[in-house]
GROMACS .gro file of N, CA, C and O in nm:
model
  420
    1MET      N    1   1.316  -1.950  -0.878
    1MET     CA    2   1.221  -2.003  -1.030
    1MET      C    3   1.118  -1.952  -1.039
    1MET      O    4   1.047  -1.833  -0.927
    2LYS      N    5   1.141  -1.884  -1.179
    2LYS     CA    6   1.034  -1.799  -1.207
    2LYS      C    7   0.931  -1.821  -1.220
    2LYS      O    8   0.863  -1.919  -1.262
    3GLY      N    9   0.821  -1.670  -1.169
    3GLY     CA   10   0.631  -1.750  -1.185
    3GLY      C   11   0.626  -1.784  -1.032
    3GLY      O   12   0.498  -1.788  -1.104
    4VAL      N   13   0.685  -1.794  -0.995
    4VAL     CA   14   0.663  -1.875  -0.844
    4VAL      C   15   0.666  -1.771  -0.712
    4VAL      O   16   0.733  -1.684  -0.717
    5LYS      N   17   0.545  -1.701  -0.672
    5LYS     CA   18   0.518  -1.580  -0.584
    5LYS      C   19   0.599  -1.614  -0.468
    5LYS      O   20   0.541  -1.771  -0.364
    6GLN      N   21   0.686  -1.535  -0.412
    6GLN     CA   22   0.686  -1.567  -0.289
    6GLN      C   23   0.664  -1.442  -0.173
    6GLN      O   24   0.625  -1.338  -0.198
    7SER      N   25   0.614  -1.499  -0.028
    7SER     CA   26   0.580  -1.408   0.080
    7SER      C   27   0.660  -1.365   0.108
    7SER      O   28   0.783  -1.384   0.135
    8VAL      N   29   0.677  -1.228   0.137
    8VAL     CA   30   0.722  -1.125   0.224
    8VAL      C   31   0.721  -1.142   0.337
    8VAL      O   32   0.580  -1.080   0.335
    9PHE      N   33   0.748  -1.190   0.479
    9PHE     CA   34   0.673  -1.118   0.610
    9PHE      C   35   0.708  -0.921   0.573
    9PHE      O   36   0.764  -0.889   0.583
   10VAL      N   37   0.607  -0.890   0.631
   10VAL     CA   38   0.588  -0.688   0.650
   10VAL      C   39   0.585  -0.619   0.791
   10VAL      O   40   0.619  -0.553   0.779
   11LEU      N   41   0.490  -0.743   0.879
   11LEU     CA   42   0.425  -0.657   0.973
   11LEU      C   43   0.356  -0.741   1.048
   11LEU      O   44   0.294  -0.801   1.035
   12LYS      N   45   0.314  -0.758   1.225
   12LYS     CA   46   0.257  -0.832   1.283
   12LYS      C   47   0.085  -0.768   1.254
   12LYS      O   48   0.074  -0.686   1.183
   13SER      N   49  -0.035  -0.875   1.252
   13SER     CA   50  -0.108  -0.771   1.248
   13SER      C   51  -0.163  -0.695   1.324
   13SER      O   52  -0.196  -0.581   1.296
   14GLU      N   53  -0.193  -0.728   1.474
   14GLU     CA   54  -0.171  -0.601   1.615
   14GLU      C   55  -0.092  -0.472   1.513
   14GLU      O   56  -0.162  -0.364   1.572
   15GLU      N   57  -0.039  -0.471   1.436
   15GLU     CA   58   0.097  -0.332   1.444
   15GLU      C   59   0.042  -0.264   1.316
   15GLU      O   60   0.040  -0.112   1.314
   16LEU      N   61  -0.074  -0.305   1.295
   16LEU     CA   62  -0.165  -0.254   1.191
   16LEU      C   63  -0.311  -0.218   1.183
   16LEU      O   64  -0.414  -0.314   1.220
   17ILE      N   65  -0.326  -0.070   1.225
   17ILE     CA   66  -0.489  -0.017   1.312
   17ILE      C   67  -0.565  -0.009   1.181
   17ILE      O   68  -0.506   0.134   1.055
   18GLU      N   69  -0.688   0.022   1.193
   18GLU     CA   70  -0.787   0.055   1.128
   18GLU      C   71  -0.712   0.195   1.044
   18GLU      O   72  -0.737   0.219   1.151
   19GLY      N   73  -0.716   0.215   0.882
   19GLY     CA   74  -0.701   0.382   0.901
   19GLY      C   75  -0.545   0.417   0.941
   19GLY      O   76  -0.543   0.584   0.865
   20GLU      N   77  -0.500   0.345   0.993
   20GLU     CA   78  -0.337   0.428   0.968
   20GLU      C   79  -0.227   0.363   0.877
   20GLU      O   80  -0.180   0.237   0.968
   21PRO      N   81  -0.192   0.431   0.802
   21PRO     CA   82  -0.097   0.337   0.713
   21PRO      C   83   0.033   0.312   0.767
   21PRO      O   84   0.048   0.371   0.833
   22GLN      N   85   0.079   0.236   0.737
   22GLN     CA   86   0.237   0.185   0.748
   22GLN      C   87   0.333   0.225   0.635
   22GLN      O   88   0.296   0.110   0.532
   23ASP      N   89   0.439   0.269   0.646
   23ASP     CA   90   0.542   0.198   0.491
   23ASP      C   91   0.625   0.103   0.547
   23ASP      O   92   0.652   0.047   0.641
   24VAL      N   93   0.616   0.006   0.488
   24VAL     CA   94   0.711  -0.119   0.487
   24VAL      C   95   0.807  -0.128   0.329
   24VAL      O   96   0.811  -0.015   0.257
   25VAL      N   97   0.880  -0.184   0.395
   25VAL     CA   98   1.011  -0.210   0.235
   25VAL      C   99   1.036  -0.349   0.170
   25VAL      O  100   1.073  -0.442   0.272
   26VAL      N  101   0.944  -0.425   0.078
   26VAL     CA  102   1.001  -0.492   0.008
   26VAL      C  103   1.084  -0.550  -0.143
   26VAL      O  104   1.060  -0.474  -0.190
   27ASN      N  105   1.227  -0.629  -0.088
   27ASN     CA  106   1.334  -0.580  -0.171
   27ASN      C  107   1.315  -0.454  -0.220
   27ASN      O  108   1.331  -0.456  -0.344
   28GLY      N  109   1.387  -0.372  -0.176
   28GLY     CA  110   1.418  -0.234  -0.199
   28GLY      C  111   1.309  -0.104  -0.236
   28GLY      O  112   1.327   0.014  -0.257
   29ASN      N  113   1.131  -0.175  -0.268
   29ASN     CA  114   1.052  -0.055  -0.336
   29ASN      C  115   0.984  -0.036  -0.187
   29ASN      O  116   0.995  -0.144  -0.089
   30VAL      N  117   0.918   0.041  -0.144
   30VAL     CA  118   0.879   0.102  -0.063
   30VAL      C  119   0.682   0.102  -0.098
   30VAL      O  120   0.634   0.110  -0.205
   31VAL      N  121   0.625   0.049   0.043
   31VAL     CA  122   0.515  -0.008   0.030
   31VAL      C  123   0.423   0.043   0.113
   31VAL      O  124   0.488   0.021   0.241
   32LEU      N  125   0.338   0.135   0.054
   32LEU     CA  126   0.218   0.144   0.156
   32LEU      C  127   0.134   0.031   0.170
   32LEU      O  128   0.044  -0.016   0.111
   33VAL      N  129   0.091   0.006   0.357
   33VAL     CA  130  -0.028  -0.118   0.362
   33VAL      C  131  -0.134  -0.036   0.459
   33VAL      O  132  -0.074  -0.011   0.575
   34ALA      N  133  -0.179  -0.064   0.471
   34ALA     CA  134  -0.304   0.002   0.515
   34ALA      C  135  -0.419  -0.130   0.532
   34ALA      O  136  -0.498  -0.204   0.458
   35ARG      N  137  -0.506  -0.141   0.634
   35ARG     CA  138  -0.598  -0.185   0.685
   35ARG      C  139  -0.765  -0.037   0.704
   35ARG      O  140  -0.780   0.026   0.753
   36ILE      N  141  -0.841  -0.106   0.579
   36ILE     CA  142  -0.967  -0.036   0.581
   36ILE      C  143  -1.083  -0.133   0.564
   36ILE      O  144  -1.076  -0.234   0.483
   37GLY      N  145  -1.220  -0.085   0.625
   37GLY     CA  146  -1.295  -0.168   0.635
   37GLY      C  147  -1.244  -0.314   0.684
   37GLY      O  148  -1.330  -0.425   0.605
   38GLY      N  149  -1.148  -0.313   0.750
   38GLY     CA  150  -1.127  -0.466   0.788
   38GLY      C  151  -1.010  -0.522   0.704
   38GLY      O  152  -1.017  -0.667   0.751
   39GLU      N  153  -1.011  -0.496   0.575
   39GLU     CA  154  -0.934  -0.552   0.446
   39GLU      C  155  -0.802  -0.522   0.404
   39GLU      O  156  -0.803  -0.423   0.501
   40ILE      N  157  -0.743  -0.551   0.415
   40ILE     CA  158  -0.586  -0.498   0.402
   40ILE      C  159  -0.580  -0.469   0.255
   40ILE      O  160  -0.589  -0.608   0.165
   41TYR      N  161  -0.511  -0.341   0.247
   41TYR     CA  162  -0.437  -0.328   0.094
   41TYR      C  163  -0.264  -0.326   0.089
   41TYR      O  164  -0.265  -0.213   0.205
   42ALA      N  165  -0.238  -0.323  -0.002
   42ALA     CA  166  -0.090  -0.301   0.022
   42ALA      C  167  -0.051  -0.218  -0.176
   42ALA      O  168  -0.109  -0.260  -0.284
   43VAL      N  169   0.013  -0.081  -0.167
   43VAL     CA  170   0.027  -0.053  -0.324
   43VAL      C  171   0.174   0.045  -0.296
   43VAL      O  172   0.227   0.057  -0.168
   44GLU      N  173   0.232   0.033  -0.395
   44GLU     CA  174   0.372   0.125  -0.440
   44GLU      C  175   0.401   0.263  -0.280
   44GLU      O  176   0.250   0.303  -0.301
   45GLY      N  177   0.443   0.302  -0.239
   45GLY     CA  178   0.440   0.431  -0.185
   45GLY      C  179   0.508   0.539  -0.236
   45GLY      O  180   0.480   0.594  -0.108
   46ILE      N  181   0.571   0.559  -0.340
   46ILE     CA  182   0.622   0.738  -0.342
   46ILE      C  183   0.527   0.730  -0.486
   46ILE      O  184   0.460   0.603  -0.575
   47CYS      N  185   0.423   0.862  -0.506
   47CYS     CA  186   0.352   0.893  -0.646
   47CYS      C  187   0.400   0.865  -0.749
   47CYS      O  188   0.520   0.870  -0.762
   48THR      N  189   0.342   0.875  -0.816
   48THR     CA  190   0.366   0.818  -0.978
   48THR      C  191   0.370   0.939  -1.071
   48THR      O  192   0.413   0.942  -1.170
   49HIS      N  193   0.344   1.014  -0.986
   49HIS     CA  194   0.363   1.186  -1.079
   49HIS      C  195   0.455   1.254  -1.060
   49HIS      O  196   0.575   1.255  -1.142
   50ALA      N  197   0.491   1.242  -0.959
   50ALA     CA  198   0.635   1.330  -0.892
   50ALA      C  199   0.658   1.257  -0.742
   50ALA      O  200   0.575   1.252  -0.659
   51TYR      N  201   0.769   1.256  -0.739
   51TYR     CA  202   0.823   1.173  -0.639
   51TYR      C  203   0.792   1.230  -0.453
   51TYR      O  204   0.847   1.351  -0.460
   52ALA      N  205   0.711   1.165  -0.434
   52ALA     CA  206   0.630   1.185  -0.253
   52ALA      C  207   0.582   1.123  -0.247
   52ALA      O  208   0.572   1.025  -0.282
   53GLU      N  209   0.621   1.047  -0.096
   53GLU     CA  210   0.645   0.970   0.037
   53GLU      C  211   0.464   0.960   0.031
   53GLU      O  212   0.441   1.050   0.096
   54LEU      N  213   0.382   0.827   0.020
   54LEU     CA  214   0.224   0.869   0.030
   54LEU      C  215   0.198   0.865   0.130
   54LEU      O  216   0.101   0.928   0.214
   55ILE      N  217   0.325   0.780   0.219
   55ILE     CA  218   0.279   0.726   0.407
   55ILE      C  219   0.250   0.931   0.413
   55ILE      O  220   0.204   0.965   0.560
   56ASP      N  221   0.316   1.019   0.377
   56ASP     CA  222   0.277   1.174   0.434
   56ASP      C  223   0.162   1.229   0.388
   56ASP      O  224   0.129   1.356   0.441
   57GLY      N  225   0.111   1.141   0.299
   57GLY     CA  226  -0.058   1.225   0.217
   57GLY      C  227  -0.172   1.199   0.338
   57GLY      O  228  -0.109   1.158   0.466
   58ASP      N  229  -0.303   1.191   0.291
   58ASP     CA  230  -0.374   1.126   0.408
   58ASP      C  231  -0.443   1.009   0.303
   58ASP      O  232  -0.429   0.964   0.226
   59LEU      N  233  -0.529   0.960   0.449
   59LEU     CA  234  -0.616   0.800   0.348
   59LEU      C  235  -0.720   0.844   0.435
   59LEU      O  236  -0.775   0.887   0.543
   60ASP      N  237  -0.853   0.896   0.274
   60ASP     CA  238  -0.959   0.925   0.391
   60ASP      C  239  -1.071   0.788   0.318
   60ASP      O  240  -1.094   0.814   0.158
   61GLU      N  241  -1.107   0.717   0.364
   61GLU     CA  242  -1.137   0.591   0.339
   61GLU      C  243  -1.060   0.481   0.213
   61GLU      O  244  -0.975   0.485   0.277
   62HIS      N  245  -1.059   0.517   0.085
   62HIS     CA  246  -0.985   0.470   0.068
   62HIS      C  247  -0.925   0.511  -0.081
   62HIS      O  248  -0.867   0.511  -0.183
   63CYS      N  249  -0.996   0.663  -0.050
   63CYS     CA  250  -0.886   0.745  -0.066
   63CYS      C  251  -0.710   0.774  -0.040
   63CYS      O  252  -0.748   0.887   0.051
   64LEU      N  253  -0.639   0.794  -0.085
   64LEU     CA  254  -0.492   0.814  -0.106
   64LEU      C  255  -0.409   0.920  -0.148
   64LEU      O  256  -0.434   0.869  -0.271
   65VAL      N  257  -0.396   1.028  -0.071
   65VAL     CA  258  -0.388   1.186  -0.148
   65VAL      C  259  -0.269   1.164  -0.098
   65VAL      O  260  -0.214   1.190  -0.054
   66CYS      N  261  -0.174   1.241  -0.258
   66CYS     CA  262  -0.023   1.272  -0.248
   66CYS      C  263  -0.013   1.433  -0.165
   66CYS      O  264  -0.110   1.486  -0.218
   67PRO      N  265   0.068   1.390  -0.110
   67PRO     CA  266   0.061   1.538  -0.067
   67PRO      C  267   0.139   1.614  -0.065
   67PRO      O  268   0.166   1.737  -0.108
   68LEU      N  269   0.195   1.622  -0.178
   68LEU     CA  270   0.231   1.756  -0.325
   68LEU      C  271   0.174   1.804  -0.403
   68LEU      O  272   0.209   1.937  -0.376
   69HIS      N  273   0.123   1.740  -0.467
   69HIS     CA  274   0.043   1.789  -0.547
   69HIS      C  275  -0.108   1.750  -0.575
   69HIS      O  276  -0.239   1.767  -0.618
   70PHE      N  277  -0.171   1.670  -0.472
   70PHE     CA  278  -0.304   1.621  -0.404
   70PHE      C  279  -0.364   1.507  -0.518
   70PHE      O  280  -0.471   1.548  -0.477
   71ALA      N  281  -0.303   1.443  -0.565
   71ALA     CA  282  -0.354   1.334  -0.699
   71ALA      C  283  -0.392   1.214  -0.563
   71ALA      O  284  -0.346   1.227  -0.442
   72CYS      N  285  -0.513   1.176  -0.605
   72CYS     CA  286  -0.602   1.053  -0.556
   72CYS      C  287  -0.563   0.953  -0.609
   72CYS      O  288  -0.559   0.941  -0.698
   73PHE      N  289  -0.516   0.832  -0.511
   73PHE     CA  290  -0.595   0.728  -0.596
   73PHE      C  291  -0.634   0.638  -0.508
   73PHE      O  292  -0.631   0.669  -0.335
   74ASP      N  293  -0.697   0.544  -0.566
   74ASP     CA  294  -0.768   0.405  -0.490
   74ASP      C  295  -0.690   0.289  -0.397
   74ASP      O  296  -0.663   0.279  -0.554
   75ILE      N  297  -0.648   0.307  -0.310
   75ILE     CA  298  -0.603   0.235  -0.263
   75ILE      C  299  -0.610   0.113  -0.285
   75ILE      O  300  -0.513  -0.043  -0.261
   76ARG      N  301  -0.738   0.020  -0.308
   76ARG     CA  302  -0.807  -0.075  -0.367
   76ARG      C  303  -0.710  -0.113  -0.489
   76ARG      O  304  -0.721  -0.259  -0.497
   77ASN      N  305  -0.678  -0.073  -0.577
   77ASN     CA  306  -0.696  -0.101  -0.741
   77ASN      C  307  -0.547  -0.061  -0.739
   77ASN      O  308  -0.504  -0.019  -0.873
   78GLY      N  309  -0.516   0.096  -0.674
   78GLY     CA  310  -0.455   0.156  -0.735
   78GLY      C  311  -0.440   0.258  -0.851
   78GLY      O  312  -0.377   0.352  -0.915
   79ILE      N  313  -0.625   0.260  -0.884
   79ILE     CA  314  -0.662   0.359  -0.990
   79ILE      C  315  -0.636   0.532  -0.945
   79ILE      O  316  -0.639   0.582  -0.882
   80VAL      N  317  -0.623   0.601  -1.061
   80VAL     CA  318  -0.629   0.748  -1.015
   80VAL      C  319  -0.677   0.788  -1.014
   80VAL      O  320  -0.783   0.797  -1.151
   81LEU      N  321  -0.742   0.856  -0.948
   81LEU     CA  322  -0.920   0.913  -0.913
   81LEU      C  323  -0.920   1.091  -0.885
   81LEU      O  324  -1.057   1.110  -0.940
   82GLU      N  325  -0.739   1.140  -0.885
   82GLU     CA  326  -0.805   1.268  -0.927
   82GLU      C  327  -0.667   1.313  -0.942
   82GLU      O  328  -0.564   1.255  -0.925
   83GLY      N  329  -0.646   1.406  -1.058
   83GLY     CA  330  -0.485   1.380  -1.075
   83GLY      C  331  -0.409   1.505  -0.976
   83GLY      O  332  -0.510   1.495  -0.914
   84PRO      N  333  -0.274   1.559  -1.002
   84PRO     CA  334  -0.255   1.546  -1.164
   84PRO      C  335  -0.178   1.401  -1.210
   84PRO      O  336  -0.139   1.404  -1.308
   85ALA      N  337  -0.160   1.263  -1.108
   85ALA     CA  338  -0.138   1.200  -1.177
   85ALA      C  339  -0.207   1.140  -1.294
   85ALA      O  340  -0.360   1.191  -1.251
   86ASN      N  341  -0.145   0.996  -1.370
   86ASN     CA  342  -0.240   1.005  -1.446
   86ASN      C  343  -0.135   0.800  -1.428
   86ASN      O  344  -0.248   0.733  -1.566
   87VAL      N  345  -0.137   0.835  -1.357
   87VAL     CA  346   0.007   0.626  -1.388
   87VAL      C  347  -0.091   0.554  -1.210
   87VAL      O  348  -0.053   0.616  -1.154
   88PRO      N  349  -0.168   0.460  -1.284
   88PRO     CA  350  -0.183   0.419  -1.162
   88PRO      C  351  -0.053   0.374  -1.067
   88PRO      O  352   0.055   0.356  -1.101
   89LEU      N  353  -0.105   0.324  -0.952
   89LEU     CA  354   0.015   0.294  -0.873
   89LEU      C  355   0.044   0.140  -0.849
   89LEU      O  356  -0.112   0.014  -0.884
   90THR      N  357   0.137   0.065  -0.794
   90THR     CA  358   0.128  -0.093  -0.814
   90THR      C  359   0.071  -0.101  -0.760
   90THR      O  360   0.048  -0.089  -0.626
   91THR      N  361   0.025  -0.171  -0.757
   91THR     CA  362  -0.035  -0.250  -0.633
   91THR      C  363   0.011  -0.416  -0.593
   91THR      O  364   0.032  -0.482  -0.626
   92TYR      N  365  -0.019  -0.427  -0.458
   92TYR     CA  366   0.051  -0.660  -0.433
   92TYR      C  367  -0.019  -0.684  -0.375
   92TYR      O  368  -0.179  -0.617  -0.299
   93GLU      N  369  -0.083  -0.809  -0.377
   93GLU     CA  370  -0.199  -0.956  -0.330
   93GLU      C  371  -0.078  -0.967  -0.166
   93GLU      O  372   0.051  -0.950  -0.114
   94VAL      N  373  -0.220  -0.934  -0.063
   94VAL     CA  374  -0.169  -0.936   0.039
   94VAL      C  375  -0.272  -1.055   0.143
   94VAL      O  376  -0.339  -1.073   0.092
   95GLU      N  377  -0.191  -1.096   0.236
   95GLU     CA  378  -0.260  -1.230   0.292
   95GLU      C  379  -0.224  -1.213   0.454
   95GLU      O  380  -0.095  -1.152   0.452
   96GLU      N  381  -0.297  -1.234   0.478
   96GLU     CA  382  -0.288  -1.235   0.684
   96GLU      C  383  -0.356  -1.326   0.741
   96GLU      O  384  -0.441  -1.395   0.683
   97ARG      N  385  -0.239  -1.421   0.747
   97ARG     CA  386  -0.242  -1.565   0.806
   97ARG      C  387  -0.114  -1.578   0.956
   97ARG      O  388   0.008  -1.491   0.985
   98ASP      N  389  -0.181  -1.646   1.087
   98ASP     CA  390  -0.159  -1.655   1.167
   98ASP      C  391  -0.060  -1.545   1.207
   98ASP      O  392   0.054  -1.526   1.282
   99GLY      N  393  -0.160  -1.443   1.245
   99GLY     CA  394  -0.172  -1.276   1.286
   99GLY      C  395  -0.016  -1.221   1.241
   99GLY      O  396   0.041  -1.110   1.293
  100LYS      N  397  -0.020  -1.251   1.088
  100LYS     CA  398   0.122  -1.149   1.053
  100LYS      C  399   0.048  -1.133   0.909
  100LYS      O  400  -0.064  -1.216   0.866
  101ILE      N  401   0.146  -1.049   0.903
  101ILE     CA  402   0.037  -0.982   0.693
  101ILE      C  403   0.177  -0.958   0.607
  101ILE      O  404   0.289  -0.963   0.631
  102TRP      N  405   0.152  -1.073   0.542
  102TRP     CA  406   0.298  -1.111   0.400
  102TRP      C  407   0.263  -1.030   0.285
  102TRP      O  408   0.078  -1.020   0.185
  103ILE      N  409   0.330  -0.997   0.256
  103ILE     CA  410   0.284  -0.942   0.088
  103ILE      C  411   0.352  -1.027  -0.016
  103ILE      O  412   0.458  -1.095   0.005
  104ASN      N  413   0.273  -1.077  -0.125
  104ASN     CA  414   0.320  -1.174  -0.232
  104ASN      C  415   0.368  -1.104  -0.347
  104ASN      O  416   0.319  -1.021  -0.384
  105GLU      N  417   0.508  -1.103  -0.376
  105GLU     CA  418   0.565  -1.093  -0.495
  105GLU      C  419   0.610  -1.148  -0.624
  105GLU      O  420   0.583  -1.260  -0.585
   0.00000   0.00000   0.00000
């Protein structure tokens, strides 16, 4: 049914360590999931500037740095904090319940 969000199980809560992002695949899309300050965030896992897997970059607090050209994105909302990227990352709604992490698509 169109317009209805579907939750996709991606990880057990215990598998997502604070400050250590992980890649998951949701309907063929690479999604980077990270726990920062106790909150869980999920953004597209490929840089919007040039193809680079963001899991290979660095995460410094809320700044997710691309390994290729060092663009920086805010993992909380996908906004570009520093170029050369100028297109924000897609963000995903995340839920943690019953010891599991779910992404709503």
